Coordinates of C-alpha atoms in Angstrom, one line a residue:
M27 CA 19.3 1.3 4.1
T28 CA 22.4 2.0 5.5
A29 CA 23.5 5.5 4.9
P30 CA 26.8 5.5 3.0
D31 CA 29.9 6.4 4.4
A32 CA 30.8 9.4 5.5
A33 CA 31.9 11.8 2.1
S34 CA 35.9 12.1 1.3
P35 CA 37.6 14.8 0.4
A36 CA 37.6 13.4 -3.2
V37 CA 33.9 13.2 -3.7
P38 CA 32.6 14.9 -7.7
P39 CA 31.2 18.3 -7.9
A40 CA 27.5 18.9 -7.1
S41 CA 26.5 19.0 -10.1
A42 CA 27.7 15.9 -11.3
S43 CA 26.4 14.3 -7.9
W44 CA 22.8 16.0 -9.2
R45 CA 23.1 14.3 -12.7
E46 CA 24.3 10.3 -10.8
S47 CA 20.8 11.2 -8.7
L48 CA 19.0 11.7 -10.6
A49 CA 20.2 9.3 -14.1
V50 CA 19.4 6.8 -11.1
Y51 CA 15.7 6.6 -12.1
L52 CA 16.1 6.2 -15.8
Q53 CA 17.7 3.5 -14.8
P54 CA 16.1 0.4 -17.3
R55 CA 15.5 -2.0 -13.9
V56 CA 14.0 1.4 -11.9
L57 CA 11.4 1.3 -14.5
I58 CA 10.3 -1.7 -14.5
V59 CA 9.3 -0.8 -10.4
L60 CA 8.3 2.1 -10.6
L61 CA 5.7 0.6 -13.5
L62 CA 5.1 -2.5 -11.4
G63 CA 4.8 0.1 -8.2
F64 CA 1.4 0.9 -10.3
S65 CA -0.2 -2.0 -10.9
S66 CA 0.0 -2.6 -7.0
G67 CA -1.3 0.4 -6.5
L68 CA -4.5 0.1 -9.1
P69 CA -6.6 -2.7 -7.3
L70 CA -6.5 -1.6 -3.7
A71 CA -9.2 1.3 -4.3
L72 CA -10.8 -0.5 -6.6
S73 CA -12.3 -2.9 -2.9
G74 CA -11.9 -0.2 -0.8
S75 CA -12.7 4.0 -1.3
T76 CA -13.6 4.0 -4.9
L77 CA -16.1 0.6 -4.4
L78 CA -17.4 2.3 -1.2
V79 CA -18.9 6.1 -3.0
W80 CA -20.4 3.2 -5.6
M81 CA -22.5 1.2 -2.7
R82 CA -22.8 5.2 -0.9
E83 CA -24.0 6.0 -4.4
A84 CA -26.3 2.9 -4.5
G85 CA -27.9 3.8 -1.1
V86 CA -26.2 0.7 1.2
D87 CA -26.2 2.1 4.9
L88 CA -23.5 3.5 6.7
G89 CA -23.1 0.2 8.7
T90 CA -22.7 -2.5 6.5
I91 CA -20.1 0.2 4.1
G92 CA -18.3 0.4 7.4
L93 CA -18.3 -3.4 8.2
F94 CA -16.8 -3.8 4.3
A95 CA -13.5 -2.9 5.5
L96 CA -13.6 -6.8 6.1
V97 CA -13.1 -7.1 2.4
G98 CA -9.2 -6.6 3.0
T99 CA -8.2 -9.3 5.3
P100 CA -5.8 -11.1 2.3
Y101 CA -3.8 -8.1 2.6
T102 CA -3.4 -9.4 6.2
L103 CA -3.2 -12.7 5.7
K104 CA -1.0 -13.1 2.6
F105 CA 2.0 -14.2 4.6
I106 CA 0.7 -17.5 4.9
W107 CA 0.9 -18.2 1.1
A108 CA 4.1 -16.1 1.2
P109 CA 6.0 -18.9 1.3
L110 CA 3.8 -20.7 -1.3
V111 CA 4.9 -18.2 -3.5
D112 CA 8.5 -18.2 -2.6
A113 CA 9.1 -22.0 -3.4
L114 CA 6.1 -23.1 -5.8
H115 CA 6.0 -23.1 -9.4
V116 CA 2.8 -22.0 -11.2
P117 CA 2.7 -24.8 -14.4
F118 CA 3.1 -22.6 -17.3
F119 CA 4.4 -19.4 -16.5
T120 CA 7.3 -20.6 -14.5
H121 CA 8.5 -22.8 -17.4
A122 CA 7.6 -20.0 -19.5
F123 CA 8.7 -16.6 -17.6
G124 CA 11.0 -17.6 -14.5
R125 CA 10.3 -18.0 -10.9
R126 CA 9.2 -14.3 -10.1
R127 CA 7.7 -13.5 -13.2
G128 CA 6.2 -16.5 -14.5
W129 CA 4.2 -15.4 -10.9
L130 CA 3.4 -11.5 -12.0
V131 CA 1.8 -13.0 -14.8
F132 CA -0.1 -15.3 -12.9
S133 CA -1.3 -12.9 -10.7
Q134 CA -2.2 -10.0 -12.5
L135 CA -4.6 -12.0 -15.6
L136 CA -6.4 -13.5 -12.3
L137 CA -6.6 -10.0 -11.0
I138 CA -7.5 -8.6 -14.0
G139 CA -10.6 -11.6 -13.9
A140 CA -11.3 -10.6 -10.6
I141 CA -12.6 -6.4 -11.2
L142 CA -14.1 -8.2 -14.3
L143 CA -16.7 -10.2 -12.1
L144 CA -16.9 -7.1 -9.4
A145 CA -17.9 -5.2 -12.8
L146 CA -20.8 -7.5 -12.7
T147 CA -21.8 -6.9 -9.5
D148 CA -24.8 -4.0 -8.3
P149 CA -24.9 -3.0 -4.8
A150 CA -27.7 -2.0 -4.6
H151 CA -29.4 -5.9 -5.2
S152 CA -26.5 -8.6 -4.6
P153 CA -24.5 -6.9 -1.5
L154 CA -23.3 -10.1 -0.7
F155 CA -21.7 -10.5 -4.3
V156 CA -20.3 -7.5 -4.4
A157 CA -17.9 -8.5 -0.6
L158 CA -17.2 -11.4 -3.2
G159 CA -16.3 -9.7 -5.7
A160 CA -14.6 -7.8 -3.4
L161 CA -12.8 -10.2 -1.6
L162 CA -11.2 -12.1 -5.1
V163 CA -10.7 -8.6 -5.9
A164 CA -7.8 -7.9 -3.3
M165 CA -6.8 -11.8 -2.8
M166 CA -5.3 -11.0 -6.1
S167 CA -4.0 -7.8 -5.3
A168 CA -2.2 -9.0 -2.0
T169 CA -0.5 -12.2 -3.9
Q170 CA 0.9 -9.9 -6.9
D171 CA 1.5 -7.4 -3.9
I172 CA 4.2 -10.0 -2.6
V173 CA 6.0 -11.0 -5.7
V174 CA 5.7 -7.5 -6.9
D175 CA 8.1 -7.0 -3.5
A176 CA 10.5 -9.4 -4.0
F177 CA 11.2 -8.7 -7.4
R178 CA 11.7 -5.2 -6.6
V179 CA 14.6 -6.9 -3.8
E180 CA 16.3 -9.1 -5.8
S181 CA 16.1 -7.5 -9.0
L182 CA 17.9 -4.1 -7.6
P183 CA 21.6 -3.4 -6.8
E184 CA 21.9 -2.0 -3.0
N185 CA 22.7 1.8 -5.1
E186 CA 19.8 0.7 -6.8
Q187 CA 17.8 0.4 -4.4
A188 CA 17.0 3.4 -2.5
A189 CA 15.4 5.1 -5.9
G190 CA 13.2 2.0 -7.0
M191 CA 11.9 1.9 -3.2
A192 CA 10.8 5.9 -4.1
S193 CA 9.7 5.4 -7.5
Y194 CA 7.6 2.2 -6.4
V195 CA 5.5 4.4 -3.8
A196 CA 5.2 7.6 -6.2
A197 CA 3.9 5.3 -8.7
Y198 CA 1.5 3.0 -6.3
R199 CA 0.0 6.3 -5.1
I200 CA -0.4 7.1 -8.5
G201 CA -1.9 4.0 -9.3
M202 CA -4.7 4.2 -6.2
L203 CA -5.2 8.1 -6.7
V204 CA -6.5 6.8 -10.8
S205 CA -9.0 4.0 -9.2
T206 CA -10.1 6.1 -7.0
A207 CA -10.3 9.7 -8.7
G208 CA -10.1 8.1 -12.3
V209 CA -12.9 5.8 -11.9
L210 CA -15.2 8.9 -10.2
F211 CA -14.4 11.0 -13.6
L212 CA -14.9 8.0 -16.0
V213 CA -18.1 6.8 -14.4
T214 CA -19.9 10.4 -14.6
A215 CA -18.5 11.1 -18.0
F216 CA -20.1 7.1 -18.8
E217 CA -22.9 8.4 -17.3
S218 CA -22.6 11.9 -19.6
T219 CA -23.0 10.3 -22.3
G220 CA -26.7 8.5 -21.3
I221 CA -25.6 4.9 -19.8
G222 CA -27.1 4.2 -16.6
R223 CA -25.9 4.4 -13.3
T224 CA -25.1 0.7 -12.8
S225 CA -23.8 0.3 -15.7
A226 CA -21.0 3.1 -15.5
W227 CA -19.8 2.2 -13.1
M228 CA -19.5 -1.2 -14.7
W229 CA -17.8 0.4 -17.4
G230 CA -15.3 2.4 -14.7
Y231 CA -14.2 -1.3 -13.2
V232 CA -13.6 -2.5 -16.1
S233 CA -11.0 0.2 -17.4
M234 CA -9.1 -0.2 -14.6
A235 CA -8.8 -3.7 -15.3
A236 CA -7.6 -3.1 -18.8
L237 CA -5.0 -0.6 -17.2
V238 CA -3.7 -4.4 -15.0
L239 CA -2.3 -4.9 -18.2
I240 CA 0.5 -2.3 -17.9
G241 CA 2.1 -4.3 -15.1
T242 CA 1.5 -7.7 -16.8
L243 CA 3.2 -5.8 -19.8
T244 CA 6.5 -4.5 -18.0
A245 CA 6.7 -7.8 -16.4
L246 CA 6.9 -9.5 -19.6
A247 CA 9.1 -6.5 -20.5
A248 CA 11.7 -7.5 -17.5
T249 CA 14.7 -10.3 -17.0
E250 CA 14.3 -12.8 -14.1
P251 CA 16.8 -11.0 -11.6
E252 CA 20.0 -12.8 -10.9
Q253 CA 19.2 -14.0 -7.4
S254 CA 16.0 -15.4 -8.4
V255 CA 17.4 -17.7 -10.6
R256 CA 20.0 -18.9 -8.5
A257 CA 17.5 -19.8 -6.3
E258 CA 16.0 -21.6 -7.9
A259 CA 18.4 -23.4 -9.4
A260 CA 19.7 -24.5 -5.9
T261 CA 16.9 -25.9 -4.9
R262 CA 15.8 -27.7 -7.8
S263 CA 16.7 -30.8 -5.8
E264 CA 13.9 -30.8 -3.3
S265 CA 10.4 -31.5 -3.1
A266 CA 7.1 -29.0 -3.5
F267 CA 7.2 -29.5 -0.4
S268 CA 10.4 -29.1 1.4
R269 CA 11.2 -25.6 -0.4
V270 CA 7.3 -24.4 1.1
L271 CA 8.5 -25.2 4.4
H272 CA 12.6 -23.8 5.2
A273 CA 10.5 -20.5 3.3
A274 CA 7.9 -20.9 5.6
I275 CA 9.9 -21.6 9.5
G276 CA 12.8 -20.6 9.0
A277 CA 10.7 -16.5 8.2
F278 CA 9.3 -17.2 10.8
S279 CA 11.0 -18.0 13.6
E280 CA 14.5 -15.8 12.3
F281 CA 11.9 -13.0 13.4
L282 CA 10.7 -13.7 16.3
T283 CA 13.6 -15.0 18.1
R284 CA 14.6 -11.4 18.2
R285 CA 13.8 -9.0 21.9
D286 CA 10.4 -7.3 21.7
A287 CA 9.6 -8.8 19.0
L288 CA 5.8 -9.4 19.4
T289 CA 6.2 -5.8 21.1
A290 CA 7.1 -4.3 17.6
L291 CA 4.4 -6.2 15.6
A292 CA 1.9 -5.0 17.5
F293 CA 3.7 -1.0 15.9
V294 CA 3.6 -2.6 12.6
V295 CA -0.6 -2.9 13.3
L296 CA -0.7 0.1 15.1
Y297 CA 1.3 2.6 13.8
K298 CA -1.3 4.2 10.5
F299 CA -4.3 2.7 12.1
T300 CA -5.7 7.0 12.5
D301 CA -5.3 6.8 9.0
A302 CA -7.2 3.5 8.1
F303 CA -10.0 4.2 10.4
S304 CA -10.5 8.0 9.0
G305 CA -9.3 7.2 6.2
T306 CA -12.3 3.7 6.0
M307 CA -14.6 7.1 6.1
T308 CA -13.5 10.0 4.1
A309 CA -15.1 9.5 0.7
P310 CA -18.4 8.6 2.1
F311 CA -18.1 11.3 4.5
V312 CA -17.4 14.3 1.4
I313 CA -20.5 12.6 0.0
D314 CA -23.1 13.0 2.5
L315 CA -21.7 16.2 3.2
G316 CA -22.6 17.3 -0.2
F317 CA -20.2 17.4 -2.5
T318 CA -20.3 16.2 -5.3
R319 CA -18.1 13.1 -6.7
N320 CA -16.3 14.9 -9.4
D321 CA -15.6 17.7 -6.9
Y322 CA -14.3 14.6 -4.8
A323 CA -12.5 13.7 -7.6
A324 CA -10.2 17.0 -9.3
I325 CA -9.0 17.8 -5.4
V326 CA -8.2 13.8 -4.9
K327 CA -6.4 13.9 -8.5
G328 CA -5.0 17.1 -8.9
V329 CA -4.5 19.1 -5.3
G330 CA -3.8 15.5 -3.1
L331 CA -1.5 14.4 -5.5
A332 CA 0.6 17.3 -5.5
A333 CA 0.3 17.1 -1.6
T334 CA 1.2 13.1 -1.6
L335 CA 3.9 13.9 -3.6
I336 CA 5.1 16.7 -1.6
G337 CA 5.0 14.7 1.3
G338 CA 7.3 12.1 -0.1
F339 CA 10.2 14.2 -0.7
A340 CA 9.6 15.6 2.5
G341 CA 9.7 12.0 4.5
G342 CA 12.6 11.2 3.1
Y343 CA 13.8 14.6 3.6
V344 CA 13.0 13.4 7.6
A345 CA 14.5 9.8 7.2
R346 CA 17.9 11.6 6.2
R347 CA 17.7 14.6 9.1
Y348 CA 16.3 12.3 11.7
S349 CA 16.9 8.7 13.9
L350 CA 14.2 6.3 12.8
V351 CA 12.5 6.6 16.0
A352 CA 12.7 10.4 16.1
S353 CA 11.0 10.2 12.6
L354 CA 9.1 7.8 13.2
W355 CA 7.6 10.2 16.2
I356 CA 7.2 12.5 13.3
G357 CA 5.4 11.6 11.1
G358 CA 3.8 9.7 13.7
A359 CA 2.6 12.9 15.2
L360 CA 1.7 14.4 12.0
Q361 CA 0.0 12.1 10.3
A362 CA -2.8 11.9 13.0
A363 CA -3.3 15.5 13.9
S364 CA -4.0 15.8 10.2
N365 CA -7.4 14.7 11.3
L366 CA -8.7 17.3 12.6
A367 CA -8.7 19.3 9.0
F368 CA -11.8 16.5 8.4
A369 CA -13.8 17.4 12.0
W370 CA -12.5 21.4 10.7
L371 CA -14.5 20.3 7.2
A372 CA -17.6 18.7 8.6
H373 CA -17.8 22.3 9.9
V374 CA -17.5 24.4 7.7
G375 CA -19.3 22.5 5.1
V376 CA -19.7 22.8 1.5
N377 CA -16.7 24.3 0.3
Q378 CA -14.1 23.6 -2.4
W379 CA -11.8 25.2 -1.3
A380 CA -11.7 23.8 2.4
L381 CA -12.3 20.2 1.0
A382 CA -8.9 21.1 -0.8
L383 CA -7.4 22.0 2.5
A384 CA -8.0 18.7 4.2
I385 CA -7.4 16.4 1.7
S386 CA -4.0 18.1 1.0
V387 CA -3.4 18.6 4.3
E388 CA -4.0 14.5 5.0
N389 CA -2.1 13.1 2.2
F390 CA 0.5 15.5 3.0
T391 CA 1.1 13.7 6.1
G392 CA -0.2 10.8 5.5
A393 CA 3.2 10.9 2.7
I394 CA 5.4 11.4 5.1
G395 CA 4.1 8.5 7.5
T396 CA 4.1 5.8 4.6
V397 CA 8.0 6.8 3.7
I398 CA 9.0 6.5 7.2
F399 CA 7.1 3.6 8.0
V400 CA 8.6 1.7 5.0
A401 CA 11.7 2.9 6.2
Y402 CA 11.5 0.6 9.7
L403 CA 9.9 -2.4 7.8
S404 CA 13.0 -2.7 5.9
A405 CA 15.2 -2.4 8.0
L406 CA 13.1 -5.3 9.8
C407 CA 13.9 -7.6 7.6
Q408 CA 17.8 -7.6 7.9
N409 CA 17.6 -11.7 6.8
P410 CA 18.2 -12.0 2.6
L411 CA 17.2 -15.6 2.4
H412 CA 13.9 -14.5 4.0
T413 CA 13.6 -10.9 2.4
A414 CA 9.7 -11.5 0.6
T415 CA 8.2 -13.8 3.3
Q416 CA 9.4 -11.3 6.0
Y417 CA 8.1 -8.4 4.0
A418 CA 4.7 -10.2 3.3
L419 CA 4.0 -10.5 7.0
L420 CA 4.6 -7.8 8.1
T421 CA 3.3 -5.7 5.6
A422 CA 0.1 -7.9 6.1
L423 CA 0.1 -6.9 9.9
S424 CA -0.4 -3.3 8.8
A425 CA -3.2 -3.8 6.9
V426 CA -5.2 -5.2 10.1
G427 CA -5.9 -1.5 10.8
R428 CA -7.0 -1.2 7.9
T429 CA -8.8 -4.2 7.4
Y430 CA -10.1 -5.7 11.1
L431 CA -9.7 -2.6 12.9
S432 CA -11.6 -0.2 11.4
S433 CA -14.9 -2.1 10.5
G434 CA -16.5 -0.4 13.5
A435 CA -16.0 3.0 11.6
G436 CA -19.0 3.3 10.8
Y437 CA -21.0 2.5 12.8
V438 CA -18.9 4.9 14.8
A439 CA -20.0 8.1 12.6
A440 CA -23.6 7.3 11.9
A441 CA -23.1 7.3 16.3
T442 CA -21.2 10.5 17.5
G443 CA -21.5 12.5 14.0
W444 CA -18.5 13.8 11.8
P445 CA -16.3 16.2 14.0
L446 CA -16.4 13.7 17.0
F447 CA -15.6 11.5 14.8
F448 CA -12.5 12.7 12.9
I449 CA -11.6 13.6 16.9
I450 CA -11.7 9.5 17.7
S451 CA -10.1 9.8 15.0
V452 CA -7.3 10.9 16.5
L453 CA -6.9 9.5 19.7
V454 CA -6.6 6.1 18.7
A455 CA -3.2 6.6 17.5
V456 CA -2.3 7.8 21.0
P457 CA -2.0 3.2 21.8
S458 CA 0.4 3.3 18.5
L459 CA 2.5 6.6 19.9
L460 CA 2.9 4.8 23.4
L461 CA 4.6 1.4 21.9
L462 CA 6.7 3.9 20.0
A463 CA 8.5 4.9 24.0
F464 CA 8.8 1.5 24.8
L465 CA 10.4 -0.1 21.8
Q466 CA 13.0 3.3 22.1
Q467 CA 12.8 2.8 25.5
R468 CA 14.3 -0.8 25.2
K469 CA 16.8 0.5 22.7
H470 CA 14.7 -1.7 20.0
F471 CA 15.6 0.3 17.0
D472 CA 19.5 1.3 17.9
T473 CA 19.6 -2.8 17.1
L474 CA 18.7 -1.8 13.2
G475 CA 20.9 0.4 12.9
P476 CA 21.1 3.7 10.9
V477 CA 17.6 3.4 8.6
R478 CA 17.9 6.0 5.6
I479 CA 15.5 6.5 2.2

């Protein structure tokens, strides 16, 4: 977002400014976006890190676990059907709730069904069915993300966009923590009642499916964005095929005509790769090291959440204090170096304080990098006619590192051992930093203007 003009002598007192800054977070539109952020963050770990813990406890080998990163494919391909979400109507849902809200309710109901299907699988005996269930969860989750991003951009006025983004990111991370630490605590609690491990995991996933209803109720309570209503009226006379074609071609052609567009897209793919490569194996590493799932869950939910929220504020400060390119350098260096904390933990062994420190460093630096990266992605979406599809394209590309490039992480960990694996995780950040230097030399960031969070 563009920074406001310099303050004039007529600026209100600092206390009023703080009151106004806090009040914006209580605006109904911002609160709606916050709850939708929780709903978006909830399913990601259910087909990712939480599922990997379940599989490791079921005795699945590390190589297979690493390959399960591929079930995140829908997050990398969601830009393909983003124009469909922009242009097509869902029978009954669109008529009853509107263009965006109809898609929201529809995608969330499908997501609930996919999570319930995954809950009924057994990693020990049917890894193929687990993969299919996880793939469906990822597909429905990615569709929900497309709609939520469009809803957020269209429903918030300019003076609430920053607060909406901050609320969305914070709630997204909380949703992820609920579906990681929360599920692990639930599984342990179910096991303590005498339920078998497989059934305990099933009920943990059923509980997460129920929490998706928070997003559904939020969508029902929200109002359709005015921009969406006007867009619907303007394209009502067009055929469905024509609407999809205009949404797709306009978004992609406008972006690809920019200078250094392909280099920028490669940078989008690689910037968070260092986090993704190590993050794919963090949960199996902690379990292999000898920690219990409760040790991991308690630290992630408590210390990890605090570090994430503080890191988010720190990322916002960095983005305000420095230029976008300088902020990207800071975030890139920090998130790469944080992997050394896990290399150190591998030497220390089972020590809860050491685990807390490693998780805190990872979450803190990862949050800084995420906030700055989101600022960059938002700056790239400069045409309001194509914001939803372009943002879907960019976030899909950013998931390539987590999905495809990280799929071999399990084999690397098995071949090298944990300490060397996390050192290698630092080195995989080098290509993104080289691209960052190239884009800086080409004045790429000057064309984006001042960007602040």
